[in-house]
Amino acid sequence: DIQMTQSPSTLSASVGDRVTITCRASQSISIWLAWCQQKPGKGPKPLIYKASSLESGVPSRFSGRGSGTEFTLTINSLQPDDFATYYCQQYDTYPITFGQGTRLEIK
Amino acid sequence: QVQLQESGPGLVKPSETLSLTCTVSGGPISSYYWNWIRQPPGKGLEWIGYVDYTGSTNYNPSLKSRVTMSLDTSKSQFSLNLISVTAADTAVYYCARRVSSHWPFDYWGQGTLVTVSS
């Protein structure tokens, strides 16, 4: 299985900040990486696919970069609604695997 | 707007079978890949497997010996059966859609908590 490792596990930030979450794959996955956001008691919400493509309706303050084994999710000018847990997911090879999550909390 | 809704028992006894159904509305069930993902309380996400529009399946090797998925196009539903459950199978179970094999999940259900306990 391809292991996905996110860092940091927890991130404290303030409204208006710019934050970056990193996701590393244990082997190359080309650009077959997605990011999703999850809030307590809710199903995940897709944000980004193919490493850098924004899902329809997702604000432009979210952006993704990377290819191969290293990827980043950046959120510019954090809004109160952005405090949640973020997961990366590879869909290059079965089984599909997820990172362990990054909890973004209010400082 | 496509919507997915999980349904099934919230409590299952150890060694018994967990059975869930996902009902798809607002869009066709054909031509897509229909997935199950689970999340133990306080933990991360684990992909269980998918059934596609032809009825073909692909399961996570970690669960393959215990999982069966099927599709009922007449009811716009797909289902999950997990046999011989233990407390480790306690989780929120989500159903989700993928457009194709090299595509991520684009629609998710809200999830349903299944507790394995006697």
mmCIF file of C-alpha atoms in Angstrom:
data_model
loop_
_atom_site.group_PDB
_atom_site.id
_atom_site.type_symbol
_atom_site.label_atom_id
_atom_site.label_comp_id
_atom_site.label_asym_id
_atom_site.label_seq_id
_atom_site.Cartn_x
_atom_site.Cartn_y
_atom_site.Cartn_z
ATOM 1 C CA ASP A 1 0.000 0.000 0.000
ATOM 2 C CA ILE A 2 1.092 3.583 -0.596
ATOM 3 C CA GLN A 3 1.563 5.376 2.721
ATOM 4 C CA MET A 4 0.474 9.006 2.900
ATOM 5 C CA THR A 5 2.060 11.137 5.611
ATOM 6 C CA GLN A 6 0.738 14.566 6.470
ATOM 7 C CA SER A 7 2.451 17.270 8.466
ATOM 8 C CA PRO A 8 1.813 18.842 10.788
ATOM 9 C CA SER A 9 -0.801 16.771 12.618
ATOM 10 C CA THR A 10 -2.155 19.916 14.267
ATOM 11 C CA LEU A 11 -1.804 23.506 13.131
ATOM 12 C CA SER A 12 -2.795 26.569 15.150
ATOM 13 C CA ALA A 13 -3.492 29.736 13.209
ATOM 14 C CA SER A 14 -5.509 32.942 13.265
ATOM 15 C CA VAL A 15 -8.122 34.363 10.948
ATOM 16 C CA GLY A 16 -6.312 36.060 8.078
ATOM 17 C CA ASP A 17 -3.208 33.855 8.265
ATOM 18 C CA ARG A 18 -1.745 31.868 5.401
ATOM 19 C CA VAL A 19 -1.131 28.194 6.193
ATOM 20 C CA THR A 20 0.420 25.279 4.343
ATOM 21 C CA ILE A 21 -0.115 21.560 4.933
ATOM 22 C CA THR A 22 2.277 19.005 3.466
ATOM 23 C CA CYS A 23 1.473 15.495 2.261
ATOM 24 C CA ARG A 24 4.149 12.987 1.283
ATOM 25 C CA ALA A 25 3.591 9.709 -0.538
ATOM 26 C CA SER A 26 5.760 6.644 0.057
ATOM 27 C CA GLN A 27 6.161 6.278 -3.726
ATOM 28 C CA SER A 28 5.411 8.408 -6.756
ATOM 29 C CA ILE A 29 1.734 8.998 -7.438
ATOM 30 C CA SER A 30 2.196 11.489 -10.285
ATOM 31 C CA ILE A 31 -0.584 14.058 -9.787
ATOM 32 C CA TRP A 32 -3.240 11.650 -8.549
ATOM 33 C CA LEU A 33 -3.781 13.391 -5.232
ATOM 34 C CA ALA A 34 -6.854 14.982 -3.719
ATOM 35 C CA TRP A 35 -7.507 17.107 -0.636
ATOM 36 C CA CYS A 36 -10.709 17.180 1.379
ATOM 37 C CA GLN A 37 -12.006 19.078 4.407
ATOM 38 C CA GLN A 38 -13.934 17.490 7.245
ATOM 39 C CA LYS A 39 -15.847 19.146 10.046
ATOM 40 C CA PRO A 40 -17.069 17.339 13.177
ATOM 41 C CA GLY A 41 -20.040 15.085 12.504
ATOM 42 C CA LYS A 42 -19.944 15.684 8.750
ATOM 43 C CA GLY A 43 -18.787 13.801 5.694
ATOM 44 C CA PRO A 44 -15.633 15.017 3.956
ATOM 45 C CA LYS A 45 -15.960 17.849 1.450
ATOM 46 C CA PRO A 46 -13.759 17.594 -1.668
ATOM 47 C CA LEU A 47 -11.507 20.603 -2.222
ATOM 48 C CA ILE A 48 -8.815 19.764 -4.767
ATOM 49 C CA TYR A 49 -8.168 16.970 -7.262
ATOM 50 C CA LYS A 50 -5.273 16.145 -9.590
ATOM 51 C CA ALA A 51 -3.006 17.853 -7.054
ATOM 52 C CA SER A 52 -3.909 21.403 -8.068
ATOM 53 C CA SER A 53 -7.399 21.538 -9.622
ATOM 54 C CA LEU A 54 -10.044 23.264 -7.528
ATOM 55 C CA GLU A 55 -13.410 21.547 -7.147
ATOM 56 C CA SER A 56 -16.379 23.567 -8.298
ATOM 57 C CA GLY A 57 -17.533 26.058 -5.680
ATOM 58 C CA VAL A 58 -14.355 25.928 -3.583
ATOM 59 C CA PRO A 59 -12.999 29.397 -2.758
ATOM 60 C CA SER A 60 -9.867 30.491 -4.597
ATOM 61 C CA ARG A 61 -7.991 31.005 -1.302
ATOM 62 C CA PHE A 62 -7.425 27.238 -1.408
ATOM 63 C CA SER A 63 -4.621 26.022 -3.659
ATOM 64 C CA GLY A 64 -2.694 22.801 -4.176
ATOM 65 C CA ARG A 65 0.719 22.049 -5.615
ATOM 66 C CA GLY A 66 3.050 19.160 -6.158
ATOM 67 C CA SER A 67 3.680 15.976 -8.077
ATOM 68 C CA GLY A 68 5.452 12.694 -7.532
ATOM 69 C CA THR A 69 5.786 12.259 -3.788
ATOM 70 C CA GLU A 70 5.434 15.726 -2.267
ATOM 71 C CA PHE A 71 2.319 17.861 -2.209
ATOM 72 C CA THR A 72 1.042 20.945 -0.415
ATOM 73 C CA LEU A 73 -2.303 22.501 0.378
ATOM 74 C CA THR A 74 -2.194 26.241 1.031
ATOM 75 C CA ILE A 75 -5.015 28.333 2.432
ATOM 76 C CA ASN A 76 -4.589 32.079 2.020
ATOM 77 C CA SER A 77 -6.298 34.522 4.349
ATOM 78 C CA LEU A 78 -7.909 31.973 6.687
ATOM 79 C CA GLN A 79 -11.617 32.413 7.296
ATOM 80 C CA PRO A 80 -13.543 31.196 10.382
ATOM 81 C CA ASP A 81 -15.187 28.498 8.239
ATOM 82 C CA ASP A 82 -11.786 26.994 7.363
ATOM 83 C CA PHE A 83 -11.040 25.610 10.828
ATOM 84 C CA ALA A 84 -11.481 21.888 10.282
ATOM 85 C CA THR A 85 -9.500 18.720 9.615
ATOM 86 C CA TYR A 86 -7.849 18.251 6.218
ATOM 87 C CA TYR A 87 -6.978 14.947 4.580
ATOM 88 C CA CYS A 88 -4.926 14.131 1.520
ATOM 89 C CA GLN A 89 -5.763 11.038 -0.478
ATOM 90 C CA GLN A 90 -3.956 9.204 -3.274
ATOM 91 C CA TYR A 91 -5.915 7.555 -6.049
ATOM 92 C CA ASP A 92 -3.046 6.446 -8.247
ATOM 93 C CA THR A 93 -2.927 2.871 -6.997
ATOM 94 C CA TYR A 94 -5.348 0.596 -5.195
ATOM 95 C CA PRO A 95 -6.009 0.495 -2.334
ATOM 96 C CA ILE A 96 -6.850 4.187 -2.172
ATOM 97 C CA THR A 97 -5.153 5.559 0.933
ATOM 98 C CA PHE A 98 -5.492 8.693 3.033
ATOM 99 C CA GLY A 99 -3.161 10.753 5.138
ATOM 100 C CA GLN A 100 -3.767 10.722 8.871
ATOM 101 C CA GLY A 101 -5.249 14.220 8.805
ATOM 102 C CA THR A 102 -4.209 17.724 9.837
ATOM 103 C CA ARG A 103 -6.371 19.494 12.372
ATOM 104 C CA LEU A 104 -6.437 23.232 11.776
ATOM 105 C CA GLU A 105 -7.408 25.006 14.971
ATOM 106 C CA ILE A 106 -7.908 28.583 15.993
ATOM 107 C CA LYS A 107 -4.956 30.091 17.842
ATOM 108 C CA GLN B 1 -27.589 17.941 -7.025
ATOM 109 C CA VAL B 2 -26.379 14.408 -6.383
ATOM 110 C CA GLN B 3 -27.076 13.137 -2.869
ATOM 111 C CA LEU B 4 -26.012 9.932 -1.148
ATOM 112 C CA GLN B 5 -27.657 8.591 1.998
ATOM 113 C CA GLU B 6 -26.439 5.664 4.080
ATOM 114 C CA SER B 7 -28.899 3.472 5.974
ATOM 115 C CA GLY B 8 -28.727 0.379 8.134
ATOM 116 C CA PRO B 9 -28.536 -0.851 11.711
ATOM 117 C CA GLY B 10 -26.574 1.284 14.119
ATOM 118 C CA LEU B 11 -25.714 -1.667 16.362
ATOM 119 C CA VAL B 12 -24.334 -5.040 15.318
ATOM 120 C CA LYS B 13 -23.280 -7.925 17.564
ATOM 121 C CA PRO B 14 -19.756 -9.339 17.401
ATOM 122 C CA SER B 15 -19.327 -12.169 14.859
ATOM 123 C CA GLU B 16 -22.452 -11.058 12.977
ATOM 124 C CA THR B 17 -22.773 -9.298 9.607
ATOM 125 C CA LEU B 18 -22.803 -5.545 9.121
ATOM 126 C CA SER B 19 -25.109 -4.569 6.250
ATOM 127 C CA LEU B 20 -25.490 -1.049 4.910
ATOM 128 C CA THR B 21 -27.225 0.492 1.922
ATOM 129 C CA CYS B 22 -26.489 3.744 0.126
ATOM 130 C CA THR B 23 -29.309 5.393 -1.804
ATOM 131 C CA VAL B 24 -28.335 7.701 -4.663
ATOM 132 C CA SER B 25 -30.599 10.554 -5.723
ATOM 133 C CA GLY B 26 -30.309 13.536 -8.060
ATOM 134 C CA GLY B 27 -28.250 11.679 -10.630
ATOM 135 C CA PRO B 28 -27.797 8.319 -12.381
ATOM 136 C CA ILE B 29 -26.221 5.330 -10.708
ATOM 137 C CA SER B 30 -24.878 4.044 -14.000
ATOM 138 C CA SER B 31 -21.404 4.967 -15.318
ATOM 139 C CA TYR B 32 -19.839 5.608 -11.918
ATOM 140 C CA TYR B 33 -17.783 3.903 -9.240
ATOM 141 C CA TRP B 34 -19.587 3.553 -5.898
ATOM 142 C CA ASN B 35 -17.405 3.396 -2.821
ATOM 143 C CA TRP B 36 -17.509 2.688 0.898
ATOM 144 C CA ILE B 37 -15.096 4.396 3.305
ATOM 145 C CA ARG B 38 -15.038 4.144 7.084
ATOM 146 C CA GLN B 39 -13.694 6.209 9.953
ATOM 147 C CA PRO B 40 -13.270 4.743 13.461
ATOM 148 C CA PRO B 41 -14.132 7.246 16.205
ATOM 149 C CA GLY B 42 -11.414 9.874 16.473
ATOM 150 C CA LYS B 43 -9.337 8.293 13.708
ATOM 151 C CA GLY B 44 -8.613 8.690 10.011
ATOM 152 C CA LEU B 45 -10.306 7.459 6.851
ATOM 153 C CA GLU B 46 -10.019 3.937 5.430
ATOM 154 C CA TRP B 47 -11.193 3.018 1.933
ATOM 155 C CA ILE B 48 -13.131 -0.256 1.996
ATOM 156 C CA GLY B 49 -13.757 -0.769 -1.721
ATOM 157 C CA TYR B 50 -16.030 -0.053 -4.663
ATOM 158 C CA VAL B 51 -18.624 -1.566 -6.949
ATOM 159 C CA ASP B 52 -18.813 -0.051 -10.401
ATOM 160 C CA TYR B 53 -21.678 0.386 -12.840
ATOM 161 C CA THR B 54 -20.988 -3.042 -14.394
ATOM 162 C CA GLY B 55 -21.131 -4.739 -10.998
ATOM 163 C CA SER B 56 -17.370 -5.265 -10.866
ATOM 164 C CA THR B 57 -15.776 -4.849 -7.456
ATOM 165 C CA ASN B 58 -12.411 -3.938 -5.956
ATOM 166 C CA TYR B 59 -11.792 -4.314 -2.236
ATOM 167 C CA ASN B 60 -9.092 -3.182 0.151
ATOM 168 C CA PRO B 61 -6.886 -6.255 0.730
ATOM 169 C CA SER B 62 -7.065 -5.606 4.472
ATOM 170 C CA LEU B 63 -10.811 -6.364 4.412
ATOM 171 C CA LYS B 64 -11.180 -8.388 1.218
ATOM 172 C CA SER B 65 -11.895 -11.722 2.924
ATOM 173 C CA ARG B 66 -14.892 -10.251 4.777
ATOM 174 C CA VAL B 67 -16.406 -7.739 2.331
ATOM 175 C CA THR B 68 -19.044 -7.993 -0.359
ATOM 176 C CA MET B 69 -20.506 -5.071 -2.319
ATOM 177 C CA SER B 70 -23.336 -5.030 -4.821
ATOM 178 C CA LEU B 71 -25.338 -2.639 -6.972
ATOM 179 C CA ASP B 72 -29.112 -2.444 -7.524
ATOM 180 C CA THR B 73 -29.662 -0.062 -10.425
ATOM 181 C CA SER B 74 -33.453 -0.446 -10.289
ATOM 182 C CA LYS B 75 -33.475 1.075 -6.810
ATOM 183 C CA SER B 76 -30.488 3.427 -7.323
ATOM 184 C CA GLN B 77 -28.798 1.739 -4.392
ATOM 185 C CA PHE B 78 -25.568 -0.034 -3.617
ATOM 186 C CA SER B 79 -24.746 -2.052 -0.555
ATOM 187 C CA LEU B 80 -21.996 -3.225 1.763
ATOM 188 C CA ASN B 81 -21.833 -6.483 3.687
ATOM 189 C CA LEU B 82 -19.042 -7.046 6.195
ATOM 190 C CA ILE B 83 -19.034 -10.443 7.881
ATOM 191 C CA SER B 84 -17.627 -11.605 11.221
ATOM 192 C CA VAL B 85 -17.424 -8.137 12.714
ATOM 193 C CA THR B 86 -15.503 -7.241 15.865
ATOM 194 C CA ALA B 87 -15.232 -4.091 17.960
ATOM 195 C CA ALA B 88 -12.495 -2.923 15.573
ATOM 196 C CA ASP B 89 -15.177 -2.511 12.902
ATOM 197 C CA THR B 90 -16.941 0.163 14.938
ATOM 198 C CA ALA B 91 -16.828 3.265 12.759
ATOM 199 C CA VAL B 92 -18.731 5.875 10.835
ATOM 200 C CA TYR B 93 -19.359 4.362 7.412
ATOM 201 C CA TYR B 94 -19.555 6.673 4.397
ATOM 202 C CA CYS B 95 -20.645 5.996 0.859
ATOM 203 C CA ALA B 96 -19.090 8.085 -1.903
ATOM 204 C CA ARG B 97 -19.007 8.412 -5.668
ATOM 205 C CA ARG B 98 -16.107 8.452 -8.092
ATOM 206 C CA VAL B 99 -16.415 9.284 -11.782
ATOM 207 C CA SER B 100 -13.843 6.754 -12.930
ATOM 208 C CA SER B 101 -10.932 4.656 -11.775
ATOM 209 C CA HIS B 102 -8.456 7.578 -11.802
ATOM 210 C CA TRP B 103 -10.726 10.050 -10.097
ATOM 211 C CA PRO B 104 -11.202 11.011 -6.448
ATOM 212 C CA PHE B 105 -14.443 11.030 -4.483
ATOM 213 C CA ASP B 106 -16.670 13.867 -5.674
ATOM 214 C CA TYR B 107 -19.822 13.247 -3.621
ATOM 215 C CA TRP B 108 -20.048 11.813 -0.106
ATOM 216 C CA GLY B 109 -22.898 10.736 2.128
ATOM 217 C CA GLN B 110 -23.227 12.192 5.610
ATOM 218 C CA GLY B 111 -22.128 8.906 7.197
ATOM 219 C CA THR B 112 -23.717 6.461 9.580
ATOM 220 C CA LEU B 113 -22.242 5.229 12.848
ATOM 221 C CA VAL B 114 -22.150 1.481 13.290
ATOM 222 C CA THR B 115 -21.222 0.166 16.718
ATOM 223 C CA VAL B 116 -20.193 -3.442 17.206
ATOM 224 C CA SER B 117 -21.143 -4.528 20.693
ATOM 225 C CA SER B 118 -23.024 -7.286 22.449
#
